[in-house]
């Protein structure tokens, strides 16, 4: 197969971790007989440095010409980076929001899995995570508060800021359908998270999700308020299968869920539209504090590449080969510093990438 893949290396540790994922993709290509055309795409600070803006229209057009996009991470340290002296709409994060909207990537899948080999890194008490957990956060990604009108103005001499939170029923329905479809292939439970005791947008969310649920009698639906969900994630994460939620709640809960696994450097994610196209990226951020040191964990990015092969190209065997290689490397005791524990072998970014490549087989 000939695959055209967009590559956003981005900022911070982005270039280092993407280099390892590309290395693994190349190895998969050799072993399974695929060829790639990589299209480099500039986003975030890397684009500001070249073009003065975090995303250009040319880059959007280039991304659209690809079958899928692999991304590292964007953004810098807001206390010191010159990117954050720019107006908010020209900062790195604005580029990310813009590309999500331009490519209509409304469905963001963020798995949070407790890996057996990494149980020690989980910050929860063992009795709470006995048997492990495996949940999927489905975050709505192109609506809500992050895309509403916003303004800061003086009202009667008092500085006042306003951000609008809007959802229409179609936006809610399409993400709900995705969540139920995915739950059907998992443990058949959807927890829809909202703040329906306060917000109108949440009451509409609940109503539409209930309508969609009628088409999935085999899937159990429960509703949970977002504050309670934040608590339940640390109290009993095993209760969850698919968590379906709106943009901001999903942003917050997905960071919490990934931290609870103890290994954010291991978690992949996918942002999908209603075609086979997707943007695949690690759940973690750009970690500017460790950028360039060769110690970042590239596994989440490598697993994101596996997710890309599976979701956008239906190359399940190839995706399995990557996931198996990652498991082997962990079983053999190799660790990057973020997941290091006593008695294991600590290696750097490029070395763990090499070890994974060596274990890719048909
Ligand atoms: C994420 C990030 C982004 C978001 C930021 C960088 C705009 O936190 O992907 O979760 O809030 O969506
Ligand atoms: Mg976030």
Coordinates of C-alpha atoms and ligand atoms in Angstrom, one line a residue:
X1 CA 0.0 0.0 0.0
X2 CA 1.2 3.6 -0.7
X3 CA 0.3 5.9 2.2
X4 CA 0.5 9.6 2.2
X5 CA 1.1 10.7 5.8
X6 CA 1.3 14.3 7.0
X7 CA 3.9 14.8 9.7
X8 CA 3.6 17.5 12.3
X9 CA 6.8 17.4 14.4
X10 CA 5.8 20.5 16.4
X11 CA 7.5 22.0 19.4
X12 CA 9.3 20.8 22.6
X13 CA 9.8 17.1 22.6
X14 CA 7.6 16.8 19.4
X15 CA 10.4 16.4 16.9
X16 CA 12.2 13.7 19.0
X17 CA 9.2 11.6 19.6
X18 CA 7.9 11.9 16.0
X19 CA 11.3 10.8 14.7
X20 CA 10.9 7.5 16.6
X21 CA 7.4 6.9 15.3
X22 CA 8.5 7.6 11.7
X23 CA 11.4 5.1 12.3
X24 CA 8.8 2.5 13.4
X25 CA 6.5 3.2 10.5
X26 CA 9.5 2.8 8.1
X27 CA 10.3 -0.6 9.7
X28 CA 6.6 -1.6 9.3
X29 CA 6.8 -0.6 5.7
X30 CA 9.9 -2.8 5.1
X31 CA 8.4 -5.8 6.9
X32 CA 4.9 -5.6 5.4
X33 CA 5.7 -4.0 2.0
X34 CA 4.2 -0.6 2.3
X35 CA 5.7 2.7 1.0
X36 CA 5.0 6.2 2.4
X37 CA 5.2 9.7 1.2
X38 CA 5.7 12.0 4.2
X39 CA 4.4 15.5 3.9
X40 CA 6.0 17.8 6.5
X41 CA 3.5 20.2 8.1
X42 CA 4.3 23.1 10.3
X43 CA 2.0 23.8 13.3
X44 CA 2.3 25.8 16.5
X45 CA 5.5 27.5 17.5
X46 CA 7.4 25.8 14.7
X47 CA 5.0 27.6 12.2
X48 CA 5.2 30.9 14.1
X49 CA 9.0 30.8 13.8
X50 CA 8.8 30.5 10.0
X51 CA 5.5 32.2 9.0
X52 CA 4.6 34.3 12.0
X53 CA 1.3 32.5 12.5
X54 CA 0.7 29.0 14.1
X55 CA -1.1 27.6 11.0
X56 CA -1.2 28.7 7.4
X57 CA -3.9 28.0 4.8
X58 CA -1.3 26.2 2.7
X59 CA -0.7 23.9 5.6
X60 CA -4.4 23.2 6.0
X61 CA -4.6 22.4 2.2
X62 CA -1.5 20.1 2.5
X63 CA -3.0 18.3 5.5
X64 CA -6.2 17.7 3.5
X65 CA -4.2 16.2 0.7
X66 CA -2.9 13.5 3.1
X67 CA -4.6 10.2 4.1
X68 CA -3.8 10.8 7.8
X69 CA -1.6 13.0 9.9
X70 CA 0.8 12.0 12.7
X71 CA 1.6 14.7 15.2
X72 CA 4.0 15.2 18.1
X73 CA 3.1 18.1 20.3
X74 CA 2.9 21.9 20.1
X75 CA 3.4 24.8 22.5
X76 CA 6.2 26.1 24.8
X77 CA 6.8 27.4 28.2
X78 CA 4.4 30.4 28.4
X79 CA 6.6 32.1 31.1
X80 CA 9.6 32.4 28.8
X81 CA 8.7 31.6 25.2
X82 CA 8.3 34.6 22.9
X83 CA 5.3 32.8 21.2
X84 CA 3.2 33.8 24.3
X85 CA 3.9 37.5 23.8
X86 CA 1.7 37.3 20.7
X87 CA -2.0 38.0 20.9
X88 CA -4.0 34.9 21.9
X89 CA -5.2 34.1 18.4
X90 CA -1.6 33.8 17.1
X91 CA -0.2 31.6 19.8
X92 CA 0.7 27.9 19.2
X93 CA -2.6 26.5 20.8
X94 CA -4.7 28.6 18.4
X95 CA -3.1 26.7 15.5
X96 CA -4.1 23.4 17.0
X97 CA -7.7 24.5 17.5
X98 CA -7.8 25.8 14.0
X99 CA -6.6 22.6 12.3
X100 CA -9.1 20.6 14.3
X101 CA -11.9 22.8 13.1
X102 CA -10.6 23.0 9.5
X103 CA -10.4 19.2 9.2
X104 CA -13.7 18.7 11.1
X105 CA -12.0 16.5 13.7
X106 CA -15.0 16.3 16.0
X107 CA -14.3 13.0 17.6
X108 CA -11.3 12.7 19.9
X109 CA -10.5 9.3 21.3
X110 CA -8.3 9.3 24.4
X111 CA -7.7 5.9 25.9
X112 CA -6.5 5.6 29.4
X113 CA -5.1 2.1 30.1
X114 CA -3.3 0.8 33.1
X115 CA -0.5 -1.4 31.6
X116 CA 0.2 -4.5 33.6
X117 CA 4.0 -4.0 33.3
X118 CA 3.7 -0.5 34.6
X119 CA 1.4 -1.0 37.5
X120 CA 4.0 0.4 39.8
X121 CA 3.8 3.9 38.2
X122 CA 0.0 4.2 39.0
X123 CA -0.5 6.7 41.8
X124 CA -3.6 5.0 43.1
X125 CA -3.6 2.4 45.9
X126 CA -3.3 -1.1 44.5
X127 CA -6.7 -2.2 45.9
X128 CA -8.4 0.4 43.7
X129 CA -6.8 -0.8 40.5
X130 CA -6.7 -4.6 41.1
X131 CA -7.1 -6.3 37.7
X132 CA -6.2 -3.0 35.8
X133 CA -8.5 -0.6 34.0
X134 CA -9.1 0.3 30.4
X135 CA -11.3 3.3 29.6
X136 CA -11.8 5.5 26.6
X137 CA -12.6 9.1 26.8
X138 CA -14.6 10.3 23.8
X139 CA -14.2 14.1 23.8
X140 CA -16.2 16.4 21.5
X141 CA -13.4 18.4 19.8
X142 CA -14.8 21.1 17.5
X143 CA -17.6 22.7 19.5
X144 CA -18.4 24.2 22.9
X145 CA -16.5 26.8 24.9
X146 CA -13.3 26.5 22.9
X147 CA -15.0 27.5 19.7
X148 CA -17.6 30.0 20.9
X149 CA -17.3 33.8 20.6
X150 CA -15.1 35.4 23.2
X151 CA -14.4 39.0 24.1
X152 CA -12.8 41.1 26.9
X153 CA -14.3 44.6 27.3
X154 CA -14.8 47.3 29.8
X155 CA -18.4 47.3 31.1
X156 CA -19.1 50.4 33.2
X157 CA -15.4 50.8 33.8
X158 CA -14.9 47.2 34.9
X159 CA -12.9 44.8 32.8
X160 CA -15.2 41.9 31.8
X161 CA -14.5 38.8 29.8
X162 CA -17.0 36.5 28.2
X163 CA -16.7 33.0 26.6
X164 CA -19.7 31.4 24.9
X165 CA -20.6 27.8 25.2
X166 CA -22.9 26.6 22.4
X167 CA -23.8 23.1 21.2
X168 CA -26.4 22.2 18.6
X169 CA -28.2 18.8 18.6
X170 CA -26.3 17.7 15.4
X171 CA -22.9 18.2 17.0
X172 CA -24.0 16.2 20.0
X173 CA -25.6 13.4 18.0
X174 CA -22.6 12.7 15.8
X175 CA -20.2 12.3 18.7
X176 CA -22.7 10.3 20.7
X177 CA -23.1 7.9 17.7
X178 CA -19.3 7.4 17.6
X179 CA -19.2 6.7 21.3
X180 CA -21.9 4.1 21.1
X181 CA -20.3 2.5 18.1
X182 CA -17.0 2.2 19.9
X183 CA -18.7 1.0 23.2
X184 CA -20.3 -1.8 21.1
X185 CA -16.8 -3.1 20.3
X186 CA -15.7 -2.8 23.9
X187 CA -17.5 -3.6 27.1
X188 CA -20.8 -2.0 26.0
X189 CA -21.1 0.8 28.5
X190 CA -21.3 4.6 27.9
X191 CA -21.0 7.1 30.7
X192 CA -22.2 10.4 29.4
X193 CA -20.7 13.2 31.4
X194 CA -22.3 16.7 31.7
X195 CA -23.4 19.4 34.1
X196 CA -27.1 19.1 33.5
X197 CA -27.9 20.4 37.0
X198 CA -26.7 23.8 35.9
X199 CA -26.1 24.2 32.1
X200 CA -28.6 24.3 29.3
X201 CA -26.0 22.9 26.9
X202 CA -25.7 19.9 29.2
X203 CA -29.5 19.4 29.3
X204 CA -29.6 19.3 25.5
X205 CA -26.6 17.0 25.6
X206 CA -28.4 14.6 27.9
X207 CA -31.6 14.6 25.8
X208 CA -29.8 13.9 22.5
X209 CA -27.6 11.2 24.0
X210 CA -30.7 9.5 25.3
X211 CA -32.3 9.6 21.9
X212 CA -29.1 8.0 20.3
X213 CA -29.1 5.4 23.0
X214 CA -32.4 4.0 21.8
X215 CA -30.6 2.7 18.7
X216 CA -28.2 0.8 20.9
X217 CA -30.3 -1.4 23.2
X218 CA -27.2 -3.6 23.8
X219 CA -25.2 -0.8 25.2
X220 CA -25.8 0.5 28.8
X221 CA -26.0 4.3 29.2
X222 CA -25.5 6.1 32.4
X223 CA -25.3 9.9 33.0
X224 CA -22.8 11.4 35.4
X225 CA -22.2 14.9 36.5
X226 CA -18.7 16.2 35.7
X227 CA -17.7 17.0 39.2
X228 CA -18.7 13.5 40.3
X229 CA -16.8 12.0 37.4
X230 CA -13.6 13.8 38.4
X231 CA -14.0 12.1 41.8
X232 CA -15.0 8.7 40.5
X233 CA -11.9 8.6 38.2
X234 CA -9.7 8.5 41.2
X235 CA -12.0 6.5 43.4
X236 CA -13.0 3.7 41.1
X237 CA -11.7 4.0 37.5
X238 CA -12.6 0.3 36.8
X239 CA -16.3 1.3 36.6
X240 CA -15.8 3.1 33.3
X241 CA -15.7 1.8 29.7
X242 CA -16.5 4.7 27.3
X243 CA -16.8 8.2 28.8
X244 CA -18.6 10.5 26.4
X245 CA -18.3 14.2 27.0
X246 CA -18.1 17.8 25.6
X247 CA -15.0 19.6 24.7
X248 CA -13.8 21.3 27.9
X249 CA -14.9 18.5 30.3
X250 CA -13.1 16.1 28.0
X251 CA -10.0 18.2 28.1
X252 CA -9.9 18.2 31.8
X253 CA -11.0 14.6 32.5
X254 CA -8.6 13.2 29.9
X255 CA -5.6 14.7 31.6
X256 CA -6.9 13.3 34.9
X257 CA -7.5 9.9 33.5
X258 CA -4.1 9.7 31.8
X259 CA -2.3 10.8 35.0
X260 CA -4.2 8.1 37.0
X261 CA -2.6 5.5 34.7
X262 CA 0.8 6.8 35.8
X263 CA 2.1 6.6 32.3
X264 CA 1.0 9.6 30.2
X265 CA 4.0 8.9 27.9
X266 CA 2.3 5.7 26.9
X267 CA -1.1 7.0 25.8
X268 CA -2.0 7.5 22.2
X269 CA -5.0 9.4 20.9
X270 CA -6.9 9.9 17.7
X271 CA -9.0 12.8 16.4
X272 CA -11.4 11.7 13.6
X273 CA -13.9 13.2 11.2
X274 CA -16.6 11.4 9.4
X275 CA -14.2 9.9 6.8
X276 CA -11.2 7.6 7.3
X277 CA -9.0 10.7 7.8
X278 CA -7.6 11.2 11.3
X279 CA -5.0 13.2 13.2
X280 CA -3.0 11.0 15.6
X281 CA -1.0 12.3 18.5
X282 CA 0.3 11.3 22.0
X283 CA -1.9 12.4 24.9
X284 CA 1.0 14.2 26.6
X285 CA 2.1 17.7 25.9
X286 CA 5.3 19.3 24.5
X287 CA 7.2 19.1 27.8
X288 CA 9.6 22.0 27.0
X289 CA 11.6 21.3 30.2
X290 CA 13.0 18.0 28.8
X291 CA 13.1 18.9 25.1
X292 CA 16.3 18.1 23.3
X293 CA 17.7 15.9 26.1
X294 CA 16.9 12.6 24.3
X295 CA 15.0 11.3 27.4
X296 CA 11.3 11.8 26.3
X297 CA 9.2 8.7 26.0
X298 CA 8.2 8.2 22.3
X299 CA 5.9 5.2 23.0
X300 CA 2.7 7.2 23.0
X301 CA 3.6 8.6 19.6
X302 CA 4.6 5.1 18.3
X303 CA 1.2 3.8 19.6
X304 CA -0.5 6.7 17.9
X305 CA 1.1 5.6 14.6
X306 CA -0.3 2.1 15.3
X307 CA -3.8 3.6 15.9
X308 CA -3.4 5.5 12.5
X309 CA -2.6 2.2 10.7
X310 CA -5.7 0.6 12.3
X311 CA -8.3 3.4 12.0
X312 CA -7.3 5.2 8.8
X313 CA -5.8 2.4 6.8
X314 CA -7.5 -0.8 8.2
X315 CA -4.0 -2.3 8.6
X316 CA -4.7 -4.3 11.7
X317 CA -1.9 -6.8 11.4
X318 CA 0.6 -3.9 11.1
X319 CA -0.9 -2.1 14.1
X320 CA -0.8 -5.4 16.1
X321 CA 2.9 -5.8 15.2
X322 CA 3.7 -2.3 16.6
X323 CA 1.7 -2.9 19.8
X324 CA 3.3 -6.4 20.3
X325 CA 6.8 -4.9 19.8
X326 CA 6.0 -2.3 22.4
X327 CA 4.8 -4.9 24.9
X328 CA 7.9 -7.0 24.3
X329 CA 10.3 -4.1 25.0
X330 CA 8.4 -3.4 28.2
X331 CA 8.4 -7.1 29.2
X332 CA 12.1 -7.2 28.6
X333 CA 12.5 -4.4 31.2
X334 CA 13.4 -1.4 29.0
X335 CA 12.1 1.9 30.3
X336 CA 12.4 5.6 29.6
X337 CA 12.9 7.8 32.7
X338 CA 9.2 8.7 33.1
X339 CA 8.2 5.0 33.7
X340 CA 11.5 3.8 35.2
X341 CA 11.4 1.7 38.3
X342 CA 13.9 -0.3 40.3
X343 CA 15.6 -3.3 38.6
X344 CA 14.6 -2.1 35.1
X345 CA 17.0 -0.8 32.3
X346 CA 16.8 2.9 31.6
X347 CA 17.2 3.9 28.0
X348 CA 16.7 7.1 26.0
X349 CA 14.3 8.2 23.3
X350 CA 16.2 6.9 20.3
X351 CA 17.2 3.6 21.9
X352 CA 13.7 2.6 22.9
X353 CA 12.7 3.4 19.3
X354 CA 15.4 1.1 18.0
X355 CA 14.5 -1.7 20.3
X356 CA 10.8 -1.4 19.2
X357 CA 11.9 -1.5 15.5
X358 CA 14.0 -4.6 16.0
X359 CA 11.0 -6.4 17.4
X360 CA 8.6 -5.6 14.5
X361 CA 7.8 -8.8 12.7
X362 CA 5.0 -10.4 10.6
Ligands
LIG1 C1 -5.3 19.1 24.5 C2 -4.7 20.4 24.8 C3 -5.3 21.4 23.9 C4 -6.8 21.5 24.2 C5 -4.7 22.8 24.0 C6 -3.2 22.8 23.7 C7 -5.4 23.9 23.2 O1 -4.8 20.7 26.1 O2 -5.2 18.6 23.3 O3 -5.9 18.5 25.4 O4 -7.2 22.1 25.2 O5 -7.6 20.9 23.5
LIG2 MG1 -5.6 19.2 27.3

